[in-house]
Coordinates of C-alpha atoms in Angstrom, one line a residue:
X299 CA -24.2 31.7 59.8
X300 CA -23.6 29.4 56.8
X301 CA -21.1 26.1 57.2
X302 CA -17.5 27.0 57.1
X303 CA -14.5 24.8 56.7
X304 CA -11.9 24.4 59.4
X305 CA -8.9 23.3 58.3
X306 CA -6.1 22.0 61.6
X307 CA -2.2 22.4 61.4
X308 CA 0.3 19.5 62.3
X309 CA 3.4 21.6 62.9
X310 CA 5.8 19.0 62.8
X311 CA 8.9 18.8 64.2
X312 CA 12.1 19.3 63.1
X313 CA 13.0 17.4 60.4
X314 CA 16.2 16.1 59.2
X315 CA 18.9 17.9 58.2
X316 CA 17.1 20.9 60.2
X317 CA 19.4 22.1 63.5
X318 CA 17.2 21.3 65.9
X319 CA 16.2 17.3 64.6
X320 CA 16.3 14.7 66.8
X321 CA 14.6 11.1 66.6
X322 CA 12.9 10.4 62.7
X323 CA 10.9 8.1 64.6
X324 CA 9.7 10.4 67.2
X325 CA 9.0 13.0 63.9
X326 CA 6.4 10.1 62.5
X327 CA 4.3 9.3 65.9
X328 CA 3.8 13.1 66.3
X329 CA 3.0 14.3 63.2
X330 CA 0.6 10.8 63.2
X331 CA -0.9 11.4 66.5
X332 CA -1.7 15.4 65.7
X333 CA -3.3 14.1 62.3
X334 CA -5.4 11.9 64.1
X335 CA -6.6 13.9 66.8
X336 CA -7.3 17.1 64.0
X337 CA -9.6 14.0 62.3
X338 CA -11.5 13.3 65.9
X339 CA -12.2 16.5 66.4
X340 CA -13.8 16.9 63.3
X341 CA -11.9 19.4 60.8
X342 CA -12.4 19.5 57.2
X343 CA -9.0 18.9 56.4
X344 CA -5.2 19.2 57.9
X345 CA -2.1 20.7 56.6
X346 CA 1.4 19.5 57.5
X347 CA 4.0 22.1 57.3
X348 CA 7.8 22.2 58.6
X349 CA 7.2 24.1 61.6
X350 CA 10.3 23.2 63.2
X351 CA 13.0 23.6 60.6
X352 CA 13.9 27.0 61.8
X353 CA 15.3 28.8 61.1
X354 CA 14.0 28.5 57.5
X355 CA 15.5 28.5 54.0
X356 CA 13.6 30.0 51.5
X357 CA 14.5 26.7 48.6
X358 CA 14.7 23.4 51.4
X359 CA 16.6 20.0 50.8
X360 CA 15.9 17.0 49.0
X361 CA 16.2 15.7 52.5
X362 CA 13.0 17.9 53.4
X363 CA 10.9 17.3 50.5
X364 CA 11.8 13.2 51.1
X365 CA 10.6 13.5 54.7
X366 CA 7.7 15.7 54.2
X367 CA 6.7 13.3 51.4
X368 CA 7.0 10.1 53.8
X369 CA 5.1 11.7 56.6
X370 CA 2.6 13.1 53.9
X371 CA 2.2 9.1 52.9
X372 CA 1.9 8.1 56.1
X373 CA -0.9 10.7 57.4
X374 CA -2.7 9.7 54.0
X375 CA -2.8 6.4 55.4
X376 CA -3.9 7.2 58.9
X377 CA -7.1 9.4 58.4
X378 CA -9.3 10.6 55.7
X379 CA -9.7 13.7 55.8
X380 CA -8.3 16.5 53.5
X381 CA -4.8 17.0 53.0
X382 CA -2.7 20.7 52.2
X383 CA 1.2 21.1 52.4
X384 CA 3.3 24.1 53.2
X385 CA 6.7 24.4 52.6
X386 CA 8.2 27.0 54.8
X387 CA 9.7 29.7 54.3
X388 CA 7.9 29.6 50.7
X389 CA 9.5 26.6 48.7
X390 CA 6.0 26.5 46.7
X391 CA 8.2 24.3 44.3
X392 CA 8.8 21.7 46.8
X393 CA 5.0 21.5 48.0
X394 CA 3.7 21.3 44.5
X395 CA 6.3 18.4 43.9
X396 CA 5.0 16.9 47.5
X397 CA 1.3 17.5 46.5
X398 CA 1.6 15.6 43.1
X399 CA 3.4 12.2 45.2
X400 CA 0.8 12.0 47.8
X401 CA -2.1 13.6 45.7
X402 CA -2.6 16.1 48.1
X403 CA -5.7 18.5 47.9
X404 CA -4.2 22.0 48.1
X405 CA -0.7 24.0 49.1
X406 CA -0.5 26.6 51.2
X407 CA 2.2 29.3 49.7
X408 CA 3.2 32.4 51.6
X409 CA 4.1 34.5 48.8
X410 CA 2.4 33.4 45.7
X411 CA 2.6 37.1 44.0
X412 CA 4.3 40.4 45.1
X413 CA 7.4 40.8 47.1
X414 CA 8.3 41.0 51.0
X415 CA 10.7 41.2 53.1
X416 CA 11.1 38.4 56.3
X417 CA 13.9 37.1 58.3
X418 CA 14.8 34.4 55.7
X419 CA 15.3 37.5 53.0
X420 CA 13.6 38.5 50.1
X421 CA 10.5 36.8 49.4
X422 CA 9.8 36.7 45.6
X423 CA 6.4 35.9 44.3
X424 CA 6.8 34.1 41.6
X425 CA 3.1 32.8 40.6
X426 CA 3.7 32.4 36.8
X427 CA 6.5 30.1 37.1
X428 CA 5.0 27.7 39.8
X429 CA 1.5 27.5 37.7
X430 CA 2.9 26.6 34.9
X431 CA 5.5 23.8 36.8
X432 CA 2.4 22.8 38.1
X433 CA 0.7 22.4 34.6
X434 CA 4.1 20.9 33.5
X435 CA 3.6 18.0 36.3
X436 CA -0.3 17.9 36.2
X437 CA -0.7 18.2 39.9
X438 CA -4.6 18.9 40.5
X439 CA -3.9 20.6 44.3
X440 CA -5.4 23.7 44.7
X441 CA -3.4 26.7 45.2
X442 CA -4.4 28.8 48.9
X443 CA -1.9 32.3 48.9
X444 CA -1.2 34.3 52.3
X445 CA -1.6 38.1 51.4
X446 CA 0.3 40.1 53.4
X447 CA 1.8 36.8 55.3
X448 CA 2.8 36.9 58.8
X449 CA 6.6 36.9 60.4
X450 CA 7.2 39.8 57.0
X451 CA 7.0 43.1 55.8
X452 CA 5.1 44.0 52.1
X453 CA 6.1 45.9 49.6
X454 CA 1.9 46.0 48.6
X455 CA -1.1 47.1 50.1
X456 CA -3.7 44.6 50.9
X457 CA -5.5 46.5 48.0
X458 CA -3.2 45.6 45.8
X459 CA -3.6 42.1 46.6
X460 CA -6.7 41.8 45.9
X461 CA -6.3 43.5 42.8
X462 CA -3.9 41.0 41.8
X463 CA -5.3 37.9 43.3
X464 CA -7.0 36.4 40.3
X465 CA -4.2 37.2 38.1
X466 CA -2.2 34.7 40.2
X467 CA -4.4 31.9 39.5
X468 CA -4.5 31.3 43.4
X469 CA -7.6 29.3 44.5
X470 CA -8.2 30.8 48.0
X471 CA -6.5 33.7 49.9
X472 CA -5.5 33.5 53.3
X473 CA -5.4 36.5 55.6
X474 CA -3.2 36.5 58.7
X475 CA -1.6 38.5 61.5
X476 CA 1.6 39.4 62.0
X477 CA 3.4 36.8 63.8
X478 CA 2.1 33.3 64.6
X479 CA -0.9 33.0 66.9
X480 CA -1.7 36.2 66.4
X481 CA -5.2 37.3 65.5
X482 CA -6.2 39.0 62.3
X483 CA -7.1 42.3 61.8
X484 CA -11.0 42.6 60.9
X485 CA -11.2 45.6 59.1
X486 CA -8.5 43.8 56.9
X487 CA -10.4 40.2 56.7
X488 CA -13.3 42.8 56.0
X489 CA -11.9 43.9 53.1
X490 CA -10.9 41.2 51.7
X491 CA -13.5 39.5 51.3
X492 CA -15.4 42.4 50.1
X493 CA -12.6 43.0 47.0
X494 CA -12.6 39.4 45.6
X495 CA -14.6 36.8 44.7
X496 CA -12.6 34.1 45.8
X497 CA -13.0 32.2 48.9
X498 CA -10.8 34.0 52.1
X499 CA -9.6 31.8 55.4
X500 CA -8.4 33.6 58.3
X501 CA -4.8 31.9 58.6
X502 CA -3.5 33.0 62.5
X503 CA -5.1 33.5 65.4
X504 CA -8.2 31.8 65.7
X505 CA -9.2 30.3 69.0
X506 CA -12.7 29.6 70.8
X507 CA -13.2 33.2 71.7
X508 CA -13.3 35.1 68.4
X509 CA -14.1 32.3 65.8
X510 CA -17.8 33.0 65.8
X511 CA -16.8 36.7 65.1
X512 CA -14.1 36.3 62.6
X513 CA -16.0 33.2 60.7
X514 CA -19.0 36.4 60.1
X515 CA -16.2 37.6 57.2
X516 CA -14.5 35.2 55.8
X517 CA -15.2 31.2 54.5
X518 CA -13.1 29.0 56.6
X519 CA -10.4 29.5 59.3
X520 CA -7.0 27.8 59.3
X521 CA -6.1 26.8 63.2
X522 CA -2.8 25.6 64.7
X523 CA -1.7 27.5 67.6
X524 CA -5.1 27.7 69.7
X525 CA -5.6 23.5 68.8
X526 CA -2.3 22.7 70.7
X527 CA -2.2 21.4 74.7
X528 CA 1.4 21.0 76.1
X529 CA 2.8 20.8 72.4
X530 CA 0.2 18.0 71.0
X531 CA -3.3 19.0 69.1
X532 CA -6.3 18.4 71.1
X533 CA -8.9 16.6 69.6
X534 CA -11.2 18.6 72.1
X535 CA -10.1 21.9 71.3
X536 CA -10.4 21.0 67.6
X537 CA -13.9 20.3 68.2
X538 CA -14.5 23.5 70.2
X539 CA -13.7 25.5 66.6
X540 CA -15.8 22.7 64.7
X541 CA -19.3 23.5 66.6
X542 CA -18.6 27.3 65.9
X543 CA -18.0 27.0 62.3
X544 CA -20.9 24.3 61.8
X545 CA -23.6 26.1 63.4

């Protein structure tokens, strides 16, 4: 099996101006020590993303783009590694606007094209406007688009994903299950990767147990539940997924 890329998740905690914040300080150590220990264990890369601002809002605050930024600033400074942003639930806006401060290398955007429905509403693709915002602010990140995201329903097939993927200027495409931690369906990761030419990471999950197996059908995996023990990533458990995908 050829070298794939493993890219770890620091789901950080709630930020401000989220319900559930608490300590800003706190907010920096953890989102430092995860970064660190995704480095140690040898991943390609690490994406910060606002897992605990739930519930979400599909546009977020200055107040979340400012924090995101400063942690994003701060984890630049700490490892070396690659660096992705996500703003949940789909602020692509934001995380292009975060990825052009702190020069980050790619965004992750749950809806890039096509419509769904989630908890937070309506989830509207809207690919032509964020490209050419992106061209507007000459932020180099690459773009990596969930098809069929988890925690939503679709309104398109996988097939028409795919058909559409290039169209959407998206980079990579990221294939998930339906809720988070939850593994992929082959036959779908199958097809994917069989109906574009792009590069496909399995985005949910992945753990020590199926990686060989799902890493046979796609180019890289993204990890972030399975790398966790008692809340914090595990530099160990990191490395389990490392010596699978660099075998």
């Amino acid at each position: 099996m050829e070298e794939k890329v493993v890219i770890g998740v620091v789901h950080l905690p709630p930020l401000p101006g989220s319900p559930e914040h608490a300590d800003w300080d706190a907010v920096i150590e953890r989102a430092l020590q995860d970064a660190r220990a995704i480095e140690r264990g040898g991943a390609d890369a690490l994406i910060l993303e606002n897992y605990g601002d739930r519930p979400f809002l599909k546009e977020v605050g200055k107040e979340t783009v400012a924090a995101m930024t400063a942690l994003a600033c701060e984890v630049r400074r700490e490892v070396s590694i690659g660096l992705g942003i996500n703003v949940l639930r789909n602020d692509a806006f934001a995380a292009i606007a975060i990825a052009k401060a702190v020069k980050a290398d790619f965004v992750r955007v749950n809806q890039l094209y096509f419509t769904s429905i989630a908890p937070e509403g309506v989830l509207e693709g809207k690919a032509g406007e964020l490209m050419r915002y992106k061209r507007f602010i000459d932020c180099r990140a690459m773009v990596f688009a969930d098809i069929a995201v988890k925690h939503a329903v679709h309104l398109a097939s996988i097939e028409e994903y795919c058909i559409n993927a290039e169209r959407s200027l998206a980079d990579a495409l990221i294939v998930t299950g339906v809720a988070t931690g939850k593994q992929i369906k082959l036959d779908d990761l199958k097809n994917v990767k069989r109906l574009v030419k792009m590069p496909v990471l399995a985005g949910s999950g992945v753990n020590a147990e199926n990686a060989a197996e799902i890493l046979k059908w796609c180019d890289g995996v993204i990890v972030g539940t399975y790398i966790k023990r008692g809340g914090s990533v595990d530099a160990e458990r990191v490395r389990r997924i490392v010596r699978i995908a660099k075998r």
